[in-house]
C-alpha positions as semicolon CSV with decimal commas, in nm:
position;residue;x (nm);y (nm);z (nm)
1;M;-3,555;-0,589;-1,180
2;P;-3,330;-0,844;-1,005
3;T;-3,008;-0,742;-0,831
4;T;-2,706;-0,965;-0,887
5;H;-2,374;-0,975;-0,708
6;T;-2,027;-1,069;-0,828
7;C;-1,738;-1,088;-0,581
8;Y;-1,369;-1,026;-0,645
9;A;-1,079;-1,087;-0,406
10;A;-0,730;-0,949;-0,374
11;I;-0,445;-1,097;-0,172
12;D;-0,160;-0,856;-0,098
13;I;0,149;-1,024;0,047
14;G;0,351;-0,732;0,178
15;S;0,670;-0,701;0,379
16;N;0,486;-0,613;0,701
17;A;0,137;-0,758;0,660
18;V;-0,068;-0,990;0,440
19;R;-0,416;-0,873;0,341
20;L;-0,728;-1,030;0,196
21;L;-0,980;-0,786;0,050
22;I;-1,312;-0,898;-0,094
23;K;-1,543;-0,659;-0,278
24;K;-1,878;-0,717;-0,443
25;V;-2,013;-0,560;-0,758
26;K;-2,367;-0,440;-0,705
27;E;-2,546;-0,413;-1,035
28;D;-2,879;-0,238;-1,037
29;E;-3,020;-0,308;-1,379
30;T;-3,285;-0,037;-1,339
31;V;-3,040;0,252;-1,317
32;L;-2,750;0,078;-1,491
33;N;-2,527;0,166;-1,197
34;K;-2,243;-0,063;-1,094
35;R;-2,028;-0,017;-0,790
36;L;-1,764;-0,201;-0,589
37;S;-1,827;-0,221;-0,216
38;K;-1,611;-0,382;0,052
39;V;-1,735;-0,710;0,195
40;L;-1,431;-0,822;0,394
41;L;-1,085;-0,697;0,481
42;L;-0,843;-0,908;0,684
43;R;-0,491;-0,796;0,778
44;V;-0,244;-1,038;0,934
45;P;0,098;-0,898;1,041
46;L;0,325;-1,184;0,927
47;R;0,619;-0,938;0,892
48;L;0,801;-1,140;0,627
49;G;1,040;-0,851;0,565
50;F;1,211;-0,888;0,902
51;D;1,332;-1,231;0,789
52;V;1,414;-1,137;0,432
53;F;1,594;-0,807;0,488
54;S;1,809;-0,958;0,767
55;L;1,860;-1,319;0,654
56;G;1,794;-1,299;0,280
57;E;1,508;-1,549;0,295
58;V;1,177;-1,631;0,463
59;S;1,225;-1,854;0,768
60;E;1,059;-2,196;0,771
61;T;0,835;-2,085;1,060
62;K;0,693;-1,794;0,864
63;A;0,675;-1,996;0,541
64;V;0,449;-2,243;0,723
65;K;0,235;-1,960;0,861
66;L;0,201;-1,809;0,514
67;R;0,084;-2,144;0,373
68;R;-0,171;-2,180;0,654
69;L;-0,292;-1,827;0,592
70;M;-0,338;-1,893;0,220
71;K;-0,544;-2,204;0,306
72;A;-0,764;-1,988;0,530
73;F;-0,797;-1,723;0,259
74;R;-0,895;-1,993;0,008
75;Q;-1,179;-2,108;0,235
76;L;-1,298;-1,751;0,292
77;M;-1,306;-1,688;-0,082
78;K;-1,526;-1,998;-0,119
79;I;-1,758;-1,881;0,160
80;Y;-1,802;-1,542;-0,009
81;D;-1,850;-1,699;-0,356
82;V;-1,554;-1,514;-0,506
83;T;-1,564;-1,543;-0,885
84;D;-1,213;-1,413;-0,957
85;Y;-0,906;-1,324;-0,753
86;R;-0,546;-1,215;-0,787
87;A;-0,268;-1,272;-0,534
88;C;0,035;-1,042;-0,552
89;A;0,356;-1,044;-0,350
90;T;0,577;-0,738;-0,329
91;S;0,917;-0,633;-0,196
92;A;0,996;-0,903;0,062
93;M;0,911;-1,191;-0,171
94;R;1,096;-1,019;-0,455
95;D;1,412;-1,027;-0,243
96;A;1,370;-1,367;-0,075
97;R;1,608;-1,637;-0,200
98;N;1,346;-1,902;-0,129
99;G;1,052;-1,699;-0,259
100;K;0,994;-1,912;-0,568
101;S;0,996;-2,240;-0,377
102;I;0,752;-2,105;-0,117
103;I;0,514;-1,985;-0,390
104;K;0,537;-2,322;-0,565
105;K;0,448;-2,507;-0,244
106;I;0,156;-2,273;-0,173
107;L;0,019;-2,340;-0,522
108;K;0,046;-2,715;-0,466
109;D;-0,109;-2,703;-0,116
110;T;-0,383;-2,445;-0,169
111;G;-0,433;-2,390;-0,543
112;I;-0,360;-2,020;-0,495
113;S;-0,129;-1,880;-0,762
114;I;0,088;-1,594;-0,632
115;E;0,251;-1,342;-0,866
116;V;0,562;-1,156;-0,756
117;I;0,516;-0,808;-0,905
118;D;0,795;-0,558;-0,953
119;G;0,796;-0,212;-0,800
120;Q;0,696;-0,034;-1,119
121;E;0,387;-0,252;-1,166
122;E;0,301;-0,206;-0,798
123;A;0,324;0,172;-0,838
124;R;0,108;0,172;-1,151
125;M;-0,154;-0,056;-0,997
126;I;-0,186;0,160;-0,686
127;Y;-0,214;0,473;-0,901
128;N;-0,459;0,324;-1,150
129;N;-0,691;0,233;-0,864
130;H;-0,744;0,602;-0,798
131;I;-0,726;0,755;-1,143
132;E;-1,096;0,846;-1,112
133;C;-1,043;1,052;-0,799
134;M;-0,749;1,220;-0,971
135;A;-0,945;1,322;-1,281
136;D;-1,083;1,636;-1,118
137;R;-0,749;1,740;-0,967
138;T;-0,541;2,006;-1,133
139;G;-0,189;2,084;-1,030
140;N;0,114;1,874;-0,947
141;Y;0,118;1,575;-0,715
142;I;0,358;1,307;-0,602
143;Y;0,161;0,991;-0,531
144;V;0,356;0,805;-0,259
145;D;0,288;0,454;-0,128
146;V;0,516;0,357;0,161
147;G;0,536;-0,016;0,225
148;G;0,748;-0,238;0,443
149;G;1,005;-0,312;0,175
150;S;0,972;-0,041;-0,086
151;T;0,831;0,301;-0,164
152;E;0,636;0,348;-0,487
153;I;0,614;0,698;-0,636
154;N;0,402;0,836;-0,921
155;L;0,439;1,189;-1,056
156;L;0,111;1,344;-1,169
157;V;0,079;1,670;-1,360
158;D;-0,281;1,794;-1,398
159;G;-0,410;1,444;-1,329
160;E;-0,189;1,281;-1,594
161;L;0,066;1,017;-1,493
162;Q;0,416;1,126;-1,598
163;H;0,651;0,882;-1,421
164;S;0,630;0,568;-1,204
165;L;0,924;0,502;-0,974
166;S;1,010;0,240;-0,711
167;Y;1,283;0,241;-0,446
168;N;1,402;-0,022;-0,199
169;I;1,325;0,209;0,091
170;G;1,058;0,075;0,325
171;T;0,971;0,074;0,693
172;V;1,072;-0,286;0,771
173;R;1,379;-0,255;0,549
174;M;1,483;0,058;0,744
175;L;1,430;-0,110;1,082
176;S;1,644;-0,400;0,957
177;G;1,924;-0,158;0,859
178;A;1,900;-0,280;0,500
179;V;1,853;0,048;0,309
180;R;2,167;0,152;0,122
181;E;2,267;0,518;0,140
182;E;2,294;0,544;-0,238
183;V;1,925;0,448;-0,274
184;W;1,827;0,749;-0,061
185;G;2,052;0,961;-0,281
186;Q;1,898;0,820;-0,600
187;M;1,545;0,896;-0,480
188;H;1,646;1,250;-0,378
189;D;1,813;1,319;-0,714
190;D;1,525;1,171;-0,917
191;L;1,259;1,370;-0,733
192;E;1,458;1,692;-0,754
193;R;1,512;1,647;-1,127
194;L;1,154;1,545;-1,211
195;T;0,988;1,824;-1,011
196;E;1,225;2,102;-1,116
197;G;1,028;2,398;-1,250
198;L;0,689;2,253;-1,155
199;G;0,621;2,498;-0,874
200;E;0,401;2,369;-0,591
201;V;0,397;1,990;-0,563
202;N;0,189;1,817;-0,296
203;I;0,179;1,453;-0,189
204;I;-0,100;1,199;-0,204
205;G;-0,013;0,941;0,060
206;S;-0,098;0,571;0,054
207;G;-0,051;0,290;0,303
208;G;-0,158;0,202;0,655
209;N;0,104;0,418;0,823
210;I;0,007;0,752;0,667
211;N;-0,359;0,681;0,745
212;K;-0,266;0,620;1,110
213;L;-0,041;0,929;1,119
214;Y;-0,328;1,136;0,981
215;R;-0,561;1,010;1,255
216;L;-0,303;1,077;1,529
217;A;-0,210;1,429;1,413
218;E;-0,361;1,714;1,614
219;K;-0,384;1,964;1,328
220;K;-0,533;1,844;0,998
221;D;-0,786;1,943;0,737
222;K;-1,063;1,685;0,784
223;K;-1,282;1,832;0,512
224;K;-1,016;1,789;0,242
225;L;-0,855;1,481;0,403
226;R;-0,512;1,637;0,409
227;L;-0,230;1,656;0,663
228;P;-0,003;1,962;0,678
229;V;0,363;1,861;0,657
230;T;0,433;2,082;0,961
231;S;0,175;1,882;1,159
232;L;0,338;1,554;1,051
233;Q;0,678;1,691;1,162
234;T;0,534;1,780;1,505
235;L;0,391;1,430;1,547
236;Y;0,716;1,270;1,427
237;D;0,911;1,470;1,687
238;K;0,681;1,329;1,957
239;L;0,707;0,970;1,834
240;V;1,085;0,946;1,780
241;P;1,203;0,964;2,144
242;L;0,956;0,695;2,256
243;T;1,016;0,320;2,255
244;P;0,767;0,109;2,057
245;E;0,609;0,006;2,389
246;Q;0,568;0,371;2,494
247;R;0,414;0,452;2,154
248;M;0,167;0,168;2,207
249;D;0,064;0,311;2,544
250;T;0,066;0,681;2,450
251;F;-0,096;0,656;2,107
252;S;-0,290;0,327;2,140
253;L;-0,090;0,161;1,862
254;K;-0,067;-0,211;1,787
255;A;0,276;-0,370;1,822
256;D;0,319;-0,416;1,445
257;R;0,239;-0,047;1,389
258;A;0,434;0,107;1,678
259;D;0,777;0,035;1,528
260;V;0,714;0,098;1,156
261;I;0,522;0,426;1,199
262;V;0,840;0,628;1,266
263;P;1,037;0,525;0,956
264;A;0,717;0,575;0,753
265;A;0,689;0,935;0,878
266;E;1,059;0,983;0,801
267;I;1,010;0,872;0,439
268;F;0,715;1,106;0,387
269;L;0,897;1,399;0,549
270;T;1,207;1,334;0,337
271;I;1,003;1,334;0,014
272;A;0,805;1,641;0,126
273;K;1,126;1,833;0,183
274;V;1,270;1,746;-0,158
275;V;0,956;1,840;-0,354
276;R;0,865;2,130;-0,121
277;S;0,520;1,996;-0,027
278;E;0,295;2,176;0,219
279;Y;0,030;1,906;0,245
280;I;-0,014;1,531;0,226
281;H;-0,356;1,422;0,099
282;V;-0,465;1,102;0,273
283;P;-0,737;0,904;0,095
284;V;-0,785;0,544;0,215
285;I;-0,612;0,352;-0,061
286;G;-0,390;0,052;-0,119
287;L;-0,259;-0,218;-0,350
288;A;-0,545;-0,459;-0,274
289;D;-0,798;-0,204;-0,402
290;G;-0,591;-0,163;-0,718
291;I;-0,586;-0,539;-0,774
292;I;-0,966;-0,564;-0,750
293;D;-1,019;-0,261;-0,973
294;S;-0,804;-0,419;-1,243
295;L;-0,996;-0,749;-1,216
296;Y;-1,325;-0,561;-1,249
297;E;-1,207;-0,352;-1,544
298;N;-1,072;-0,660;-1,727
299;K;-1,405;-0,837;-1,680
300;E;-1,596;-0,532;-1,801
301;G;-1,368;-0,517;-2,104
302;E;-1,466;-0,873;-2,196
303;N;-1,840;-0,791;-2,183
């Protein structure tokens, strides 16, 4: 029987980096088995959040770079015969005064339509991407995605989604000194209230920083892909006193990771303390995967 391929693409315009993910659907008609497999992943550290959280808008220099990047992504999607795509912008573009005008110009120049999604939708999309891997989990989990501009949190009880929350606490926002103290307090109070009486609550971590922290940590459970909170604390204590340049040399980090990795660890440690977590589970997950999963599911629903 013939094998056919359909390709989907996701563009994730984050506060620290912009990503293009392309996955193909491999359909084997003999065994009726369909699966999504990664064809291409590109990550470009445009760092839009450093403009937005300090100046309130995206600078003209970065707006031009974003347009050029979208043109390049458009050509790559043509090369890979992408049949459907979705482009989503998150925290930085939500906050940017000139966000709408930039998106309008990108649509005119490239034909790419960008949606600015709110934090709640971002949280749900990230969670929904991994509902299958959660189906066999029992117990209580806080699903945490730490981005450059915001942190998305989902509370799961025996694999069932109970609450989706979003807070303007992110790595780039913290480095820009743009996180208000009351937002930390709100997150602390919400988590304390929602997890009261639940007993043990562990974290499922999402985002590039927690994946890097997991790889750098000396003590971890590789079989179960989980990082003890005590091990994360030890690594954090080693990272904090170093300059970004020293972190690059000592831990072989890229420049756009060396600064944001510390506030990311701080966010995870703060949440772990509030909900009394012992472990952080670290599957490789992200918003772009969630976007493609939703495209695939919508297409399947039409058939």
